[in-house]
Amino acid sequence: MADTRQRTIIKVFRKFSNSIGPDALELLDEILDHHDIADADVESSLETLAKAYNKQDDAEMKVSVEVLRRVYESFQDESERSNVEKEFIDPENHLFVINAFEMPRWTWSQERGTFERLGAPLTSSGSAESRIASIRDRLNIIKQCVLRNEHFAPSTLPSRDCERLVTLRSTKQLLGRPGERFLLLGMLAHNKEGKLCIEDADGSVELDFSKLDEPGDGFFTDGCFALVEGEYTEEATLEIIAIGQPPCEPREIAKSIYGHIDFLGKGSTSLLEDSQFATRIREELSELHFFFLSDVWLDHPQTLPGLRKMFDNCTENDFIPGVIVMCGNFTSKSISHGNGREVQRYQDNFDELADLIASYPLITRKTHFIFVPGPLDITVNSTLPRRPLLAALVARLAAKVHKIHFATNPCRIKFFNQEIVVFREDLMAKMLRNVVGVKPDVRSEDLKRFVDQSHLTPLTINIQPTLSDYDHSLRLYPLPTALILADKYERYKVTYTSCHVFNPGSFVGGSLVFSTYKPAELNSEEWYV
């Protein structure tokens, strides 16, 4: 066996925390030779085998030859079946709506260098330990992505590029070294004296922005993670030279490493399966659309007529969407606490909507309706993630519309290989109010850098409270296929690192408008009623 191939095999399986013996090395070498795998495809082929191996119930840290051979034989069987005529795929069997409170909790293990699933019961109250763990998880997830980035990770082969690599430091390495330049990764926050500092797992240091001309792209807010470069001073502050967002890791890379982990609780898929699903969606479901509406104010006189017109257009043109997602707020004004009359009116509005949807039998038979509560809607809790709309208020909707899902906020849609995150929050206003350092002008290119944080709410808990035991449901890692940030802010759409991000805007306003998402094209469009 060539030394280069042997090193590649060891490196690939080490990414999955596996060690490999001589028998397993010999088997893998035989497999690669048998199929005449090109050198350029060796690593990806090995990653497919490694992920499939780690999905096995009897997989061990030291690669078992028997299990590995069984995995290989199963791939051979799949290959033979794929040569047979393709069966029709029913989208209904591959569509899942996943609520935040149903997602398994995976936390980052520093010892193993991978994710571990926690089996302990989760509570809405949480604990001080879970609050700390949730923030530490955010830091560790971003940090391992940064260290894998080409600008930080040294190559296994000798290269002059090693001189250009940037070294990430810790706050404890600053002590006693004034006048030296450092690069830190940490969370931006204010200390007890009200001074802005950067915190990592080892400590914190105060930041001085006086010599920073212009920050990098994106928003820098209280509670966000940032890469900060600066000079440590005698006054124990870091004089900022540059500040930027941590680099975002594409979904494909994350899946190649953690494809065996079922983050959503609906079964994990390999990159090979994802590729096959993507091809079949393009070929067989090219005309399938998902509708996304936000701020569907049921108490506004234009809303129900506008929805009726939308449904009429769908039926007249035989254009029935597979999914219609309606995001709150479902009321144009907040409902006073304990005001029975306003609550009854709120329920009556949902009853009218139920009657309207039920009057279109073709749509109710074919379309899935997903309702996501907004900040003003009546739910059990107001802290993120929010519980679904109260069942008592939407009882008629549940009775008349069979394919209906009352989702949490946020929620996720798993459709074949695609993961679609839906989040309804007026987040942009909160972020703009809490920008730290040098305040940048709002630019459309800044919006896409939101996903660099790998989290839906990169803010401190005093600005945006969250349930610490369920903080993993707000995570954006691995990066989703599409991210719907339903906000009263102006509409936009942008694709960044293969993640399509868009805001459908308010349905009721100057015009009745919503967004359509086409899974076959991974793109969205604005549509007017």
PDB file of C-alpha atoms in Angstrom, residues 228-448:
ATOM      1  CA  VAL A 228     -10.639  40.127  16.857  1.00  0.00           C
ATOM      2  CA  GLU A 229      -7.075  41.074  16.002  1.00  0.00           C
ATOM      3  CA  GLY A 230      -5.230  43.663  18.024  1.00  0.00           C
ATOM      4  CA  GLU A 231      -2.231  44.695  20.116  1.00  0.00           C
ATOM      5  CA  TYR A 232      -2.173  43.992  23.843  1.00  0.00           C
ATOM      6  CA  THR A 233      -1.326  47.141  25.828  1.00  0.00           C
ATOM      7  CA  GLU A 234       0.220  47.946  29.211  1.00  0.00           C
ATOM      8  CA  GLU A 235      -3.271  48.928  30.411  1.00  0.00           C
ATOM      9  CA  ALA A 236      -4.437  45.299  29.898  1.00  0.00           C
ATOM     10  CA  THR A 237      -6.643  46.202  26.919  1.00  0.00           C
ATOM     11  CA  LEU A 238      -6.626  44.943  23.350  1.00  0.00           C
ATOM     12  CA  GLU A 239      -6.215  47.760  20.842  1.00  0.00           C
ATOM     13  CA  ILE A 240      -8.345  46.589  17.910  1.00  0.00           C
ATOM     14  CA  ILE A 241      -6.791  46.568  14.453  1.00  0.00           C
ATOM     15  CA  ALA A 242      -9.413  44.393  12.743  1.00  0.00           C
ATOM     16  CA  ILE A 243     -12.660  42.660  13.649  1.00  0.00           C
ATOM     17  CA  GLY A 244     -14.583  40.161  11.542  1.00  0.00           C
ATOM     18  CA  GLN A 245     -17.166  37.410  11.565  1.00  0.00           C
ATOM     19  CA  PRO A 246     -15.948  33.826  12.040  1.00  0.00           C
ATOM     20  CA  PRO A 247     -15.805  31.957   8.711  1.00  0.00           C
ATOM     21  CA  CYS A 248     -18.930  29.970   7.895  1.00  0.00           C
ATOM     22  CA  GLU A 249     -18.617  26.255   7.171  1.00  0.00           C
ATOM     23  CA  PRO A 250     -20.654  25.003   4.170  1.00  0.00           C
ATOM     24  CA  ARG A 251     -23.304  22.374   4.831  1.00  0.00           C
ATOM     25  CA  GLU A 252     -21.490  19.846   2.645  1.00  0.00           C
ATOM     26  CA  ILE A 253     -18.325  19.995   4.773  1.00  0.00           C
ATOM     27  CA  ALA A 254     -20.241  19.696   8.047  1.00  0.00           C
ATOM     28  CA  LYS A 255     -22.224  16.763   6.665  1.00  0.00           C
ATOM     29  CA  SER A 256     -19.055  15.052   5.439  1.00  0.00           C
ATOM     30  CA  ILE A 257     -17.772  15.072   9.026  1.00  0.00           C
ATOM     31  CA  TYR A 258     -20.967  14.658  11.058  1.00  0.00           C
ATOM     32  CA  GLY A 259     -23.254  13.013   8.499  1.00  0.00           C
ATOM     33  CA  HIS A 260     -23.737  10.050  10.836  1.00  0.00           C
ATOM     34  CA  ILE A 261     -25.304  12.307  13.505  1.00  0.00           C
ATOM     35  CA  ASP A 262     -29.076  12.693  13.435  1.00  0.00           C
ATOM     36  CA  PHE A 263     -29.426  16.321  14.556  1.00  0.00           C
ATOM     37  CA  LEU A 264     -33.155  16.538  13.726  1.00  0.00           C
ATOM     38  CA  GLY A 265     -34.287  13.185  15.075  1.00  0.00           C
ATOM     39  CA  LYS A 266     -35.739  12.056  11.726  1.00  0.00           C
ATOM     40  CA  GLY A 267     -32.857   9.973  10.434  1.00  0.00           C
ATOM     41  CA  SER A 268     -29.519  11.086   9.027  1.00  0.00           C
ATOM     42  CA  THR A 269     -28.504  10.824   5.384  1.00  0.00           C
ATOM     43  CA  SER A 270     -25.120  10.470   3.721  1.00  0.00           C
ATOM     44  CA  LEU A 271     -23.739  12.861   1.109  1.00  0.00           C
ATOM     45  CA  LEU A 272     -24.373  10.167  -1.500  1.00  0.00           C
ATOM     46  CA  GLU A 273     -28.033   9.899  -0.469  1.00  0.00           C
ATOM     47  CA  ASP A 274     -28.324  13.701  -0.436  1.00  0.00           C
ATOM     48  CA  SER A 275     -26.960  13.859  -3.965  1.00  0.00           C
ATOM     49  CA  GLN A 276     -29.393  11.183  -5.171  1.00  0.00           C
ATOM     50  CA  PHE A 277     -32.351  12.946  -3.536  1.00  0.00           C
ATOM     51  CA  ALA A 278     -31.316  16.304  -5.032  1.00  0.00           C
ATOM     52  CA  THR A 279     -31.196  14.779  -8.508  1.00  0.00           C
ATOM     53  CA  ARG A 280     -34.628  13.203  -8.163  1.00  0.00           C
ATOM     54  CA  ILE A 281     -36.172  16.416  -6.820  1.00  0.00           C
ATOM     55  CA  ARG A 282     -34.865  18.280  -9.866  1.00  0.00           C
ATOM     56  CA  GLU A 283     -36.134  15.608 -12.245  1.00  0.00           C
ATOM     57  CA  GLU A 284     -39.451  14.578 -10.691  1.00  0.00           C
ATOM     58  CA  LEU A 285     -40.571  17.508  -8.504  1.00  0.00           C
ATOM     59  CA  SER A 286     -39.436  20.430 -10.617  1.00  0.00           C
ATOM     60  CA  GLU A 287     -42.783  22.270 -10.308  1.00  0.00           C
ATOM     61  CA  LEU A 288     -43.238  21.830  -6.559  1.00  0.00           C
ATOM     62  CA  HIS A 289     -43.483  25.083  -4.561  1.00  0.00           C
ATOM     63  CA  PHE A 290     -43.664  26.039  -0.892  1.00  0.00           C
ATOM     64  CA  PHE A 291     -45.467  29.282   0.055  1.00  0.00           C
ATOM     65  CA  PHE A 292     -44.227  31.438   2.955  1.00  0.00           C
ATOM     66  CA  LEU A 293     -46.376  34.232   4.388  1.00  0.00           C
ATOM     67  CA  SER A 294     -45.549  36.427   7.389  1.00  0.00           C
ATOM     68  CA  ASP A 295     -47.609  38.864   9.481  1.00  0.00           C
ATOM     69  CA  VAL A 296     -50.893  37.289   8.406  1.00  0.00           C
ATOM     70  CA  TRP A 297     -53.031  39.742  10.417  1.00  0.00           C
ATOM     71  CA  LEU A 298     -56.389  38.005  10.617  1.00  0.00           C
ATOM     72  CA  ASP A 299     -57.975  41.122  12.145  1.00  0.00           C
ATOM     73  CA  HIS A 300     -57.053  43.241   9.102  1.00  0.00           C
ATOM     74  CA  PRO A 301     -59.853  43.726   6.518  1.00  0.00           C
ATOM     75  CA  GLN A 302     -57.513  42.934   3.567  1.00  0.00           C
ATOM     76  CA  THR A 303     -56.152  39.615   4.851  1.00  0.00           C
ATOM     77  CA  LEU A 304     -58.959  37.084   4.300  1.00  0.00           C
ATOM     78  CA  PRO A 305     -59.934  38.520   0.874  1.00  0.00           C
ATOM     79  CA  GLY A 306     -56.251  38.448  -0.068  1.00  0.00           C
ATOM     80  CA  LEU A 307     -55.932  34.797   0.987  1.00  0.00           C
ATOM     81  CA  ARG A 308     -59.116  33.949  -0.928  1.00  0.00           C
ATOM     82  CA  LYS A 309     -57.645  35.526  -4.054  1.00  0.00           C
ATOM     83  CA  MET A 310     -54.410  33.561  -3.551  1.00  0.00           C
ATOM     84  CA  PHE A 311     -56.352  30.288  -3.221  1.00  0.00           C
ATOM     85  CA  ASP A 312     -58.455  31.141  -6.281  1.00  0.00           C
ATOM     86  CA  ASN A 313     -55.326  31.707  -8.364  1.00  0.00           C
ATOM     87  CA  CYS A 314     -53.927  28.360  -7.209  1.00  0.00           C
ATOM     88  CA  THR A 315     -57.038  26.362  -8.115  1.00  0.00           C
ATOM     89  CA  GLU A 316     -57.759  28.190 -11.399  1.00  0.00           C
ATOM     90  CA  ASN A 317     -54.199  27.640 -12.642  1.00  0.00           C
ATOM     91  CA  ASP A 318     -53.907  24.120 -11.208  1.00  0.00           C
ATOM     92  CA  PHE A 319     -50.942  25.352  -9.177  1.00  0.00           C
ATOM     93  CA  ILE A 320     -51.326  23.705  -5.787  1.00  0.00           C
ATOM     94  CA  PRO A 321     -48.394  24.275  -3.408  1.00  0.00           C
ATOM     95  CA  GLY A 322     -47.024  21.364  -1.436  1.00  0.00           C
ATOM     96  CA  VAL A 323     -46.692  23.460   1.725  1.00  0.00           C
ATOM     97  CA  ILE A 324     -48.106  26.793   2.897  1.00  0.00           C
ATOM     98  CA  VAL A 325     -46.309  28.251   5.919  1.00  0.00           C
ATOM     99  CA  MET A 326     -48.183  31.040   7.695  1.00  0.00           C
ATOM    100  CA  CYS A 327     -46.134  32.966  10.237  1.00  0.00           C
ATOM    101  CA  GLY A 328     -47.497  35.340  12.852  1.00  0.00           C
ATOM    102  CA  ASN A 329     -48.268  37.779  14.012  1.00  0.00           C
ATOM    103  CA  PHE A 330     -51.868  36.714  13.442  1.00  0.00           C
ATOM    104  CA  THR A 331     -53.029  39.940  15.055  1.00  0.00           C
ATOM    105  CA  SER A 332     -52.039  43.509  14.206  1.00  0.00           C
ATOM    106  CA  LYS A 333     -51.908  44.585  17.862  1.00  0.00           C
ATOM    107  CA  SER A 334     -51.028  42.927  21.134  1.00  0.00           C
ATOM    108  CA  ILE A 335     -53.839  41.391  23.160  1.00  0.00           C
ATOM    109  CA  SER A 336     -54.283  42.807  26.651  1.00  0.00           C
ATOM    110  CA  HIS A 337     -53.675  40.326  29.436  1.00  0.00           C
ATOM    111  CA  GLY A 338     -56.952  38.910  30.714  1.00  0.00           C
ATOM    112  CA  ASN A 339     -59.121  40.693  28.123  1.00  0.00           C
ATOM    113  CA  GLY A 340     -61.664  37.983  27.320  1.00  0.00           C
ATOM    114  CA  ARG A 341     -63.308  39.939  24.507  1.00  0.00           C
ATOM    115  CA  GLU A 342     -60.040  40.376  22.605  1.00  0.00           C
ATOM    116  CA  VAL A 343     -59.139  36.701  23.081  1.00  0.00           C
ATOM    117  CA  GLN A 344     -62.568  35.668  21.744  1.00  0.00           C
ATOM    118  CA  ARG A 345     -62.123  37.923  18.711  1.00  0.00           C
ATOM    119  CA  TYR A 346     -58.682  36.393  18.176  1.00  0.00           C
ATOM    120  CA  GLN A 347     -60.224  32.893  18.191  1.00  0.00           C
ATOM    121  CA  ASP A 348     -63.075  33.951  15.888  1.00  0.00           C
ATOM    122  CA  ASN A 349     -60.508  35.138  13.336  1.00  0.00           C
ATOM    123  CA  PHE A 350     -58.922  31.681  13.263  1.00  0.00           C
ATOM    124  CA  ASP A 351     -62.388  30.131  12.893  1.00  0.00           C
ATOM    125  CA  GLU A 352     -63.029  32.303   9.833  1.00  0.00           C
ATOM    126  CA  LEU A 353     -59.684  31.268   8.386  1.00  0.00           C
ATOM    127  CA  ALA A 354     -60.602  27.603   8.956  1.00  0.00           C
ATOM    128  CA  ASP A 355     -63.873  28.059   7.042  1.00  0.00           C
ATOM    129  CA  LEU A 356     -62.015  29.806   4.208  1.00  0.00           C
ATOM    130  CA  ILE A 357     -59.380  27.050   3.808  1.00  0.00           C
ATOM    131  CA  ALA A 358     -62.028  24.295   4.061  1.00  0.00           C
ATOM    132  CA  SER A 359     -63.944  25.853   1.146  1.00  0.00           C
ATOM    133  CA  TYR A 360     -61.060  24.790  -1.141  1.00  0.00           C
ATOM    134  CA  PRO A 361     -61.157  20.959  -0.947  1.00  0.00           C
ATOM    135  CA  LEU A 362     -58.396  20.490  -3.546  1.00  0.00           C
ATOM    136  CA  ILE A 363     -55.986  22.588  -1.493  1.00  0.00           C
ATOM    137  CA  THR A 364     -56.937  21.008   1.845  1.00  0.00           C
ATOM    138  CA  ARG A 365     -56.438  17.567   0.317  1.00  0.00           C
ATOM    139  CA  LYS A 366     -52.988  18.232  -1.191  1.00  0.00           C
ATOM    140  CA  THR A 367     -51.369  21.040   0.813  1.00  0.00           C
ATOM    141  CA  HIS A 368     -49.721  20.948   4.221  1.00  0.00           C
ATOM    142  CA  PHE A 369     -50.456  24.046   6.334  1.00  0.00           C
ATOM    143  CA  ILE A 370     -47.870  25.071   8.945  1.00  0.00           C
ATOM    144  CA  PHE A 371     -48.656  27.802  11.489  1.00  0.00           C
ATOM    145  CA  VAL A 372     -45.720  29.488  13.253  1.00  0.00           C
ATOM    146  CA  PRO A 373     -46.543  31.927  16.105  1.00  0.00           C
ATOM    147  CA  GLY A 374     -45.115  35.430  16.196  1.00  0.00           C
ATOM    148  CA  PRO A 375     -44.124  37.697  19.116  1.00  0.00           C
ATOM    149  CA  LEU A 376     -47.703  38.979  19.641  1.00  0.00           C
ATOM    150  CA  ASP A 377     -49.506  35.631  19.386  1.00  0.00           C
ATOM    151  CA  ILE A 378     -50.976  33.731  22.322  1.00  0.00           C
ATOM    152  CA  THR A 379     -48.715  30.816  23.290  1.00  0.00           C
ATOM    153  CA  VAL A 380     -47.746  29.139  26.555  1.00  0.00           C
ATOM    154  CA  ASN A 381     -44.422  30.994  26.735  1.00  0.00           C
ATOM    155  CA  SER A 382     -42.885  34.126  25.263  1.00  0.00           C
ATOM    156  CA  THR A 383     -39.263  32.959  25.568  1.00  0.00           C
ATOM    157  CA  LEU A 384     -37.540  31.357  22.592  1.00  0.00           C
ATOM    158  CA  PRO A 385     -38.191  28.726  21.446  1.00  0.00           C
ATOM    159  CA  ARG A 386     -41.921  29.464  21.616  1.00  0.00           C
ATOM    160  CA  ARG A 387     -44.560  26.796  21.995  1.00  0.00           C
ATOM    161  CA  PRO A 388     -47.232  26.431  19.271  1.00  0.00           C
ATOM    162  CA  LEU A 389     -50.484  28.409  19.205  1.00  0.00           C
ATOM    163  CA  LEU A 390     -52.847  27.383  22.006  1.00  0.00           C
ATOM    164  CA  ALA A 391     -54.870  24.362  20.885  1.00  0.00           C
ATOM    165  CA  ALA A 392     -58.120  25.755  22.298  1.00  0.00           C
ATOM    166  CA  LEU A 393     -57.899  28.814  20.033  1.00  0.00           C
ATOM    167  CA  VAL A 394     -57.300  26.864  16.819  1.00  0.00           C
ATOM    168  CA  ALA A 395     -59.599  23.889  17.420  1.00  0.00           C
ATOM    169  CA  ARG A 396     -61.740  24.544  14.318  1.00  0.00           C
ATOM    170  CA  LEU A 397     -58.642  24.813  12.123  1.00  0.00           C
ATOM    171  CA  ALA A 398     -57.411  21.460  13.432  1.00  0.00           C
ATOM    172  CA  ALA A 399     -60.828  19.879  12.778  1.00  0.00           C
ATOM    173  CA  LYS A 400     -61.376  21.232   9.251  1.00  0.00           C
ATOM    174  CA  VAL A 401     -57.846  21.119   7.802  1.00  0.00           C
ATOM    175  CA  HIS A 402     -56.398  17.617   7.958  1.00  0.00           C
ATOM    176  CA  LYS A 403     -52.815  18.300   6.857  1.00  0.00           C
ATOM    177  CA  ILE A 404     -52.148  20.951   9.460  1.00  0.00           C
ATOM    178  CA  HIS A 405     -49.161  21.468  11.736  1.00  0.00           C
ATOM    179  CA  PHE A 406     -49.074  23.901  14.648  1.00  0.00           C
ATOM    180  CA  ALA A 407     -45.347  24.430  14.919  1.00  0.00           C
ATOM    181  CA  THR A 408     -43.027  26.021  17.414  1.00  0.00           C
ATOM    182  CA  ASN A 409     -41.048  29.177  16.728  1.00  0.00           C
ATOM    183  CA  PRO A 410     -38.535  28.363  15.341  1.00  0.00           C
ATOM    184  CA  CYS A 411     -39.371  25.117  13.556  1.00  0.00           C
ATOM    185  CA  ARG A 412     -37.722  23.060  10.838  1.00  0.00           C
ATOM    186  CA  ILE A 413     -38.953  21.333   7.711  1.00  0.00           C
ATOM    187  CA  LYS A 414     -37.070  18.256   6.563  1.00  0.00           C
ATOM    188  CA  PHE A 415     -37.808  17.550   2.915  1.00  0.00           C
ATOM    189  CA  PHE A 416     -35.735  14.711   1.472  1.00  0.00           C
ATOM    190  CA  ASN A 417     -32.144  15.974   1.860  1.00  0.00           C
ATOM    191  CA  GLN A 418     -33.144  19.590   2.527  1.00  0.00           C
ATOM    192  CA  GLU A 419     -33.404  21.281   5.903  1.00  0.00           C
ATOM    193  CA  ILE A 420     -35.522  24.442   5.989  1.00  0.00           C
ATOM    194  CA  VAL A 421     -35.494  26.609   9.131  1.00  0.00           C
ATOM    195  CA  VAL A 422     -38.455  28.940   9.753  1.00  0.00           C
ATOM    196  CA  PHE A 423     -38.004  31.691  12.340  1.00  0.00           C
ATOM    197  CA  ARG A 424     -40.463  34.502  13.077  1.00  0.00           C
ATOM    198  CA  GLU A 425     -38.925  37.283  15.121  1.00  0.00           C
ATOM    199  CA  ASP A 426     -38.358  41.015  14.676  1.00  0.00           C
ATOM    200  CA  LEU A 427     -34.667  40.311  15.018  1.00  0.00           C
ATOM    201  CA  MET A 428     -33.227  42.984  12.766  1.00  0.00           C
ATOM    202  CA  ALA A 429     -34.485  45.838  14.963  1.00  0.00           C
ATOM    203  CA  LYS A 430     -32.994  44.179  18.066  1.00  0.00           C
ATOM    204  CA  MET A 431     -29.648  43.677  16.383  1.00  0.00           C
ATOM    205  CA  LEU A 432     -29.479  47.237  15.102  1.00  0.00           C
ATOM    206  CA  ARG A 433     -30.279  48.566  18.593  1.00  0.00           C
ATOM    207  CA  ASN A 434     -27.452  46.533  20.102  1.00  0.00           C
ATOM    208  CA  VAL A 435     -24.609  47.009  17.600  1.00  0.00           C
ATOM    209  CA  VAL A 436     -21.291  47.454  19.419  1.00  0.00           C
ATOM    210  CA  GLY A 437     -17.982  49.018  18.395  1.00  0.00           C
ATOM    211  CA  VAL A 438     -18.155  51.085  15.233  1.00  0.00           C
ATOM    212  CA  LYS A 439     -21.754  51.087  13.958  1.00  0.00           C
ATOM    213  CA  PRO A 440     -21.822  50.156  10.268  1.00  0.00           C
ATOM    214  CA  ASP A 441     -24.402  51.306   7.785  1.00  0.00           C
ATOM    215  CA  VAL A 442     -27.058  48.702   7.076  1.00  0.00           C
ATOM    216  CA  ARG A 443     -26.171  46.993   3.815  1.00  0.00           C
ATOM    217  CA  SER A 444     -27.788  44.020   2.134  1.00  0.00           C
ATOM    218  CA  GLU A 445     -24.463  42.152   2.113  1.00  0.00           C
ATOM    219  CA  ASP A 446     -24.348  42.394   5.931  1.00  0.00           C
ATOM    220  CA  LEU A 447     -27.528  40.348   6.232  1.00  0.00           C
ATOM    221  CA  LYS A 448     -25.973  37.214   4.785  1.00  0.00           C
TER     222      LYS A 448
END
